[in-house]
Amino acid sequence: MPKVSDAHLAARRDQILAAAARCFARDGFHRTSMQDIVRESGISAGLVYRYFAGKDDMIVAIVTEWHDQRRAPFRADDLIGNYLGLLRSIGDPGRRDDLRLGVQVWAEALRSSQILDLVRSGADGPRADAARALHGMTDLDPDALARVFVAIYQGLVLQTAWDETVDNAAVVDAVAAIVARLLPDSAGEELQ
Amino acid sequence: MPKVSDAHLAARRDQILAAAARCFARDGFHRTSMQDIVRESGISAGLVYRYFAGKDDMIVAIVTEWHDQRRAPFRADDLIGNYLGLLRSIGDPGRRDDLRLGVQVWAEALRSSQILDLVRSGADGPRADAARALHGMTDLDPDALARVFVAIYQGLVLQTAWDETVDNAAVVDAVAAIVARLLPDSAGEELQ
Amino acid sequence: MPKVSDAHLAARRDQILAAAARCFARDGFHRTSMQDIVRESGISAGLVYRYFAGKDDMIVAIVTEWHDQRRAPFRADDLIGNYLGLLRSIGDPGRRDDLRLGVQVWAEALRSSQILDLVRSGADGPRADAARALHGMTDLDPDALARVFVAIYQGLVLQTAWDETVDNAAVVDAVAAIVARLLPDSAGEELQ
Amino acid sequence: MPKVSDAHLAARRDQILAAAARCFARDGFHRTSMQDIVRESGISAGLVYRYFAGKDDMIVAIVTEWHDQRRAPFRADDLIGNYLGLLRSIGDPGRRDDLRLGVQVWAEALRSSQILDLVRSGADGPRADAARALHGMTDLDPDALARVFVAIYQGLVLQTAWDETVDNAAVVDAVAAIVARLLPDSAGEELQ
DNA sequence: AATGAATGAGGATTCATTCAT
DNA sequence: TATGAATGAATCCTCATTCAT
């Protein structure tokens, strides 16, 4: 009976992960010490290790969660609308830490094949979906075009992480206009 | 006191920076120890500290150099040609470490305002130049459009750093086609 | 408050001690964590502390029990037979952990005066008994001879703990022969 | 040129090993912290790790050195004299820590196969030599007899480690007398 | 100029023990 | 009685940096 509820366990885990995410977003993975996370989470060092085998394990958990939250777009039927919505969400002030964390994850993927696999599995699927959808909508290479759209997303994340004053709406409008000219047929039905 | 030539000093400095760049590209800034750099450079620890005040100073030097090498494009008169050339250079296998280092720098810019300033000063100028040049070439917002082109560059760097098998030529072709449709007037004179 | 029977309490205690003995025999006292014992015993950490004040207390309990089981020989009237039986028991495969634990106890006795007292009180009495019995049976110094016989026992324990393939029977035969030559009068009546 | 002499390096290493040996003899391997060794040696933590890869490596070095110092006896032509000299040396007050360390090593050999190999390789050779030499000197099983003599040595080490008041001379005399009766032919030439 | 030995604070992780349930 | 979540001091080890040579 001292065994606490699963909800409590899950909440604790989230508490640690949230604190870790804040730390990682602020200082990067390898300038964040476990003590930092302990302080930020208000949970003792020993307990953190009951939830995560170590720092690396926590990083993997963070990245996994990060990607789980970002799966939706690129998939649905309203591809372009979803994409533009995704771009728009980059401008949400509440997502600042999210963007920063994302950039740290990108860098970490270059060091850790495990992280790279997570990042790729989160990006390759949607990109392939997008490429498939682009078939027939344009005479340009659909795979290349999908890469370009992903690149725009990534670059905008980066620029916004660096500088929150980026005029997101203007960029989204520009991208929408580009899309409209590249895929004129889709404009009527798919643009929001 | 055997005073050595300035050329010798500069060569030493480059030797250290080159070794550091390899280490940083491989392991990131904060998973690279000074010992790693000492080993990789073949230069003693003590001497490294006569060229650089510390690790942070070395990171700044690396980033400064990294941006100095990337200044040219976006400036010249043949803006679009330069841009596409820049994109194309991402596919150069010899630049792999460069791309990886770049991604690490992006992440580090989120931690260090000094690095952020360097990164911004390296990006803002060209982007402003580009925006100015785009004035009159299109009815889209030039600033937003410039951001989009920078984003494409950044995203392509990231995707290529993760996966060297990216079909760079196809992406460059797609971007060229996009540019041609967005800026039809410029096509004749500026596209390579 | 569900007061349980004394038998239950004793069984619990033995369950913990048996698990601890296995752990200690395998890893030594100070490379065995309380968690190891918790795992091995299947009893919760909290409960372990209701039976033992702490790890040191458990070690004392283990050593006490270990010596209680080893008191018989050297005392009885058939001194030599008992001694040889004791040597023979070292070869019993079922006592492997016992031997290993014994060696750990010997080492621990060098650290803890409490353990040393236990070990000595377990050894000094029998040795004195043996010395007394040897009086008149030999012209050698009885105390020294008793020490030699104890040493043979200890060394054989050690060698067998290290290497279970030791030919115990051959060693016991050799010791019996030595005894027979040293104490010829006793041979007829006392050797098994 | 800041590279110090090999003699200095060796002296440093010995300084650390000597301090470690004192600590290990006092507290055992796993109750001695690296900080203890740092304090005892007067050498900084970082430097210790330039000489030894870690605690385990230091233990191995200690055990290796310990056995190197104990190789001589059992080998020479004057087997019995050497053996008795070895027993006698156990009583040397200056070797107290040595004995204590030895007992810790015996216990550690049960945990670490690397230590066990060292211990065995230090003991098996001499024992085999002794057994060979005993062939023809007695009608008892030479291998078993060799084991008994080794056991006497080990047991005497243990008893002396526990209690420095053991009357070593009396025990050595007793053992000499036993040897004289078991191996009467050898008495004249080999006993000291 | 150049070396690399030396430092000690700081890093991740484990552990004996306690306590709310 | 019994649980196991929770603690935080202590452990092993690494690292940026300095300094005698």
CSV table of N, CA, C and O in Angstrom, one decimal, chain B residues 3-51:
chain,number,residue,atom,x,y,z
B,3,LYS,N,61.8,33.7,-29.8
B,3,LYS,CA,60.6,34.3,-30.4
B,3,LYS,C,60.5,33.7,-31.8
B,3,LYS,O,61.4,33.7,-32.6
B,4,VAL,N,59.3,33.1,-32.0
B,4,VAL,CA,59.1,32.5,-33.3
B,4,VAL,C,58.3,33.5,-34.2
B,4,VAL,O,57.8,34.5,-33.8
B,5,SER,N,58.3,33.1,-35.5
B,5,SER,CA,57.7,34.0,-36.5
B,5,SER,C,56.2,34.1,-36.3
B,5,SER,O,55.6,33.2,-35.8
B,6,ASP,N,55.6,35.1,-36.8
B,6,ASP,CA,54.2,35.3,-36.8
B,6,ASP,C,53.5,34.2,-37.6
B,6,ASP,O,52.4,33.7,-37.3
B,7,ALA,N,54.2,33.8,-38.7
B,7,ALA,CA,53.6,32.7,-39.5
B,7,ALA,C,53.5,31.4,-38.6
B,7,ALA,O,52.5,30.7,-38.7
B,8,HIS,N,54.6,31.2,-37.9
B,8,HIS,CA,54.6,30.0,-37.0
B,8,HIS,C,53.4,30.1,-36.0
B,8,HIS,O,52.7,29.1,-35.8
B,9,LEU,N,53.3,31.3,-35.4
B,9,LEU,CA,52.2,31.5,-34.5
B,9,LEU,C,50.8,31.2,-35.1
B,9,LEU,O,50.0,30.5,-34.5
B,10,ALA,N,50.7,31.8,-36.3
B,10,ALA,CA,49.4,31.6,-37.0
B,10,ALA,C,49.1,30.1,-37.3
B,10,ALA,O,48.0,29.6,-37.2
B,11,ALA,N,50.2,29.5,-37.7
B,11,ALA,CA,50.1,28.0,-38.1
B,11,ALA,C,49.7,27.2,-36.9
B,11,ALA,O,48.8,26.3,-36.9
B,12,ARG,N,50.3,27.5,-35.8
B,12,ARG,CA,50.0,26.8,-34.5
B,12,ARG,C,48.5,27.0,-34.2
B,12,ARG,O,47.8,26.1,-33.8
B,13,ARG,N,48.1,28.3,-34.2
B,13,ARG,CA,46.7,28.6,-33.9
B,13,ARG,C,45.8,27.8,-34.8
B,13,ARG,O,44.8,27.2,-34.3
B,14,ASP,N,46.1,27.8,-36.1
B,14,ASP,CA,45.2,27.1,-37.0
B,14,ASP,C,45.2,25.6,-36.7
B,14,ASP,O,44.2,24.9,-36.8
B,15,GLN,N,46.4,25.1,-36.3
B,15,GLN,CA,46.5,23.7,-36.0
B,15,GLN,C,45.5,23.3,-34.9
B,15,GLN,O,44.8,22.3,-34.9
B,16,ILE,N,45.5,24.2,-33.9
B,16,ILE,CA,44.7,23.9,-32.7
B,16,ILE,C,43.2,24.1,-33.1
B,16,ILE,O,42.4,23.2,-32.8
B,17,LEU,N,42.9,25.1,-33.9
B,17,LEU,CA,41.5,25.3,-34.3
B,17,LEU,C,41.0,24.2,-35.1
B,17,LEU,O,39.9,23.8,-35.0
B,18,ALA,N,41.8,23.7,-36.0
B,18,ALA,CA,41.4,22.6,-36.9
B,18,ALA,C,41.1,21.4,-36.1
B,18,ALA,O,40.1,20.7,-36.3
B,19,ALA,N,42.0,21.1,-35.1
B,19,ALA,CA,41.8,19.9,-34.3
B,19,ALA,C,40.5,20.1,-33.5
B,19,ALA,O,39.7,19.2,-33.4
B,20,ALA,N,40.3,21.3,-32.9
B,20,ALA,CA,39.1,21.6,-32.1
B,20,ALA,C,37.9,21.4,-33.0
B,20,ALA,O,36.9,20.9,-32.5
B,21,ALA,N,38.0,21.9,-34.2
B,21,ALA,CA,36.8,21.9,-35.1
B,21,ALA,C,36.4,20.4,-35.3
B,21,ALA,O,35.2,20.0,-35.3
B,22,ARG,N,37.4,19.6,-35.6
B,22,ARG,CA,37.1,18.1,-35.8
B,22,ARG,C,36.4,17.5,-34.5
B,22,ARG,O,35.4,16.8,-34.6
B,23,CYS,N,37.0,17.9,-33.4
B,23,CYS,CA,36.4,17.3,-32.1
B,23,CYS,C,35.0,17.8,-31.9
B,23,CYS,O,34.1,17.1,-31.6
B,24,PHE,N,34.8,19.1,-32.1
B,24,PHE,CA,33.5,19.7,-31.9
B,24,PHE,C,32.5,19.2,-32.8
B,24,PHE,O,31.3,19.0,-32.5
B,25,ALA,N,32.9,19.0,-34.1
B,25,ALA,CA,32.0,18.5,-35.1
B,25,ALA,C,31.5,17.0,-34.7
B,25,ALA,O,30.4,16.6,-34.9
B,26,ARG,N,32.5,16.3,-34.1
B,26,ARG,CA,32.2,14.9,-33.8
B,26,ARG,C,31.4,14.8,-32.5
B,26,ARG,O,30.4,14.1,-32.4
B,27,ASP,N,31.8,15.5,-31.5
B,27,ASP,CA,31.2,15.3,-30.1
B,27,ASP,C,30.4,16.5,-29.5
B,27,ASP,O,29.9,16.4,-28.4
B,28,GLY,N,30.4,17.6,-30.3
B,28,GLY,CA,29.7,18.8,-29.7
B,28,GLY,C,30.7,19.5,-28.8
B,28,GLY,O,31.7,18.9,-28.3
B,29,PHE,N,30.3,20.7,-28.5
B,29,PHE,CA,31.3,21.5,-27.7
B,29,PHE,C,31.5,21.0,-26.3
B,29,PHE,O,32.6,21.0,-25.7
B,30,HIS,N,30.4,20.5,-25.7
B,30,HIS,CA,30.5,20.2,-24.2
B,30,HIS,C,30.7,18.7,-23.9
B,30,HIS,O,30.7,18.3,-22.8
B,31,ARG,N,30.9,18.0,-25.0
B,31,ARG,CA,31.3,16.6,-24.8
B,31,ARG,C,32.7,16.4,-25.3
B,31,ARG,O,33.2,15.3,-25.4
B,32,THR,N,33.3,17.5,-25.7
B,32,THR,CA,34.7,17.5,-26.1
B,32,THR,C,35.5,18.1,-24.9
B,32,THR,O,35.2,19.2,-24.5
B,33,SER,N,36.5,17.4,-24.5
B,33,SER,CA,37.3,17.9,-23.4
B,33,SER,C,38.5,18.6,-24.0
B,33,SER,O,38.9,18.3,-25.1
B,34,MET,N,39.1,19.4,-23.2
B,34,MET,CA,40.4,20.1,-23.6
B,34,MET,C,41.4,19.0,-23.9
B,34,MET,O,42.2,19.1,-24.8
B,35,GLN,N,41.4,17.9,-23.2
B,35,GLN,CA,42.3,16.8,-23.4
B,35,GLN,C,42.1,16.2,-24.8
B,35,GLN,O,43.0,15.9,-25.5
B,36,ASP,N,40.8,16.1,-25.2
B,36,ASP,CA,40.5,15.6,-26.5
B,36,ASP,C,41.2,16.5,-27.6
B,36,ASP,O,41.8,16.0,-28.6
B,37,ILE,N,41.1,17.8,-27.4
B,37,ILE,CA,41.7,18.7,-28.3
B,37,ILE,C,43.2,18.6,-28.3
B,37,ILE,O,43.9,18.7,-29.3
B,38,VAL,N,43.8,18.5,-27.1
B,38,VAL,CA,45.2,18.3,-26.9
B,38,VAL,C,45.7,17.1,-27.7
B,38,VAL,O,46.6,17.1,-28.5
B,39,ARG,N,45.0,16.0,-27.5
B,39,ARG,CA,45.3,14.8,-28.2
B,39,ARG,C,45.2,15.0,-29.7
B,39,ARG,O,46.1,14.6,-30.5
B,40,GLU,N,44.1,15.5,-30.2
B,40,GLU,CA,43.8,15.6,-31.6
B,40,GLU,C,44.8,16.5,-32.3
B,40,GLU,O,45.2,16.3,-33.4
B,41,SER,N,45.2,17.6,-31.6
B,41,SER,CA,46.1,18.6,-32.2
B,41,SER,C,47.5,18.2,-32.0
B,41,SER,O,48.4,18.7,-32.8
B,42,GLY,N,47.9,17.4,-31.1
B,42,GLY,CA,49.3,17.1,-30.9
B,42,GLY,C,50.0,18.2,-30.2
B,42,GLY,O,51.2,18.2,-30.2
B,43,ILE,N,49.3,19.1,-29.7
B,43,ILE,CA,49.9,20.3,-29.0
B,43,ILE,C,49.6,20.2,-27.5
B,43,ILE,O,48.6,19.7,-27.1
B,44,SER,N,50.6,20.6,-26.7
B,44,SER,CA,50.4,20.4,-25.3
B,44,SER,C,49.4,21.3,-24.7
B,44,SER,O,49.0,22.3,-25.2
B,45,ALA,N,48.9,20.8,-23.6
B,45,ALA,CA,47.8,21.6,-22.9
B,45,ALA,C,48.2,23.0,-22.6
B,45,ALA,O,47.5,24.0,-22.8
B,46,GLY,N,49.4,23.1,-22.0
B,46,GLY,CA,49.9,24.4,-21.6
B,46,GLY,C,49.9,25.4,-22.8
B,46,GLY,O,49.6,26.6,-22.7
B,47,LEU,N,50.4,24.9,-24.0
B,47,LEU,CA,50.5,25.8,-25.1
B,47,LEU,C,49.1,26.2,-25.6
B,47,LEU,O,49.0,27.3,-26.1
B,48,VAL,N,48.2,25.3,-25.6
B,48,VAL,CA,46.9,25.6,-26.0
B,48,VAL,C,46.4,26.9,-25.3
B,48,VAL,O,45.8,27.8,-25.9
B,49,TYR,N,46.7,27.0,-24.0
B,49,TYR,CA,46.3,28.1,-23.2
B,49,TYR,C,47.1,29.4,-23.5
B,49,TYR,O,46.8,30.4,-22.9
B,50,ARG,N,48.1,29.3,-24.3
B,50,ARG,CA,48.8,30.5,-24.7
B,50,ARG,C,48.1,31.1,-25.9
B,50,ARG,O,48.4,32.2,-26.3
B,51,TYR,N,47.4,30.2,-26.6
B,51,TYR,CA,46.7,30.7,-27.8
B,51,TYR,C,45.3,31.1,-27.6
B,51,TYR,O,44.7,31.9,-28.2
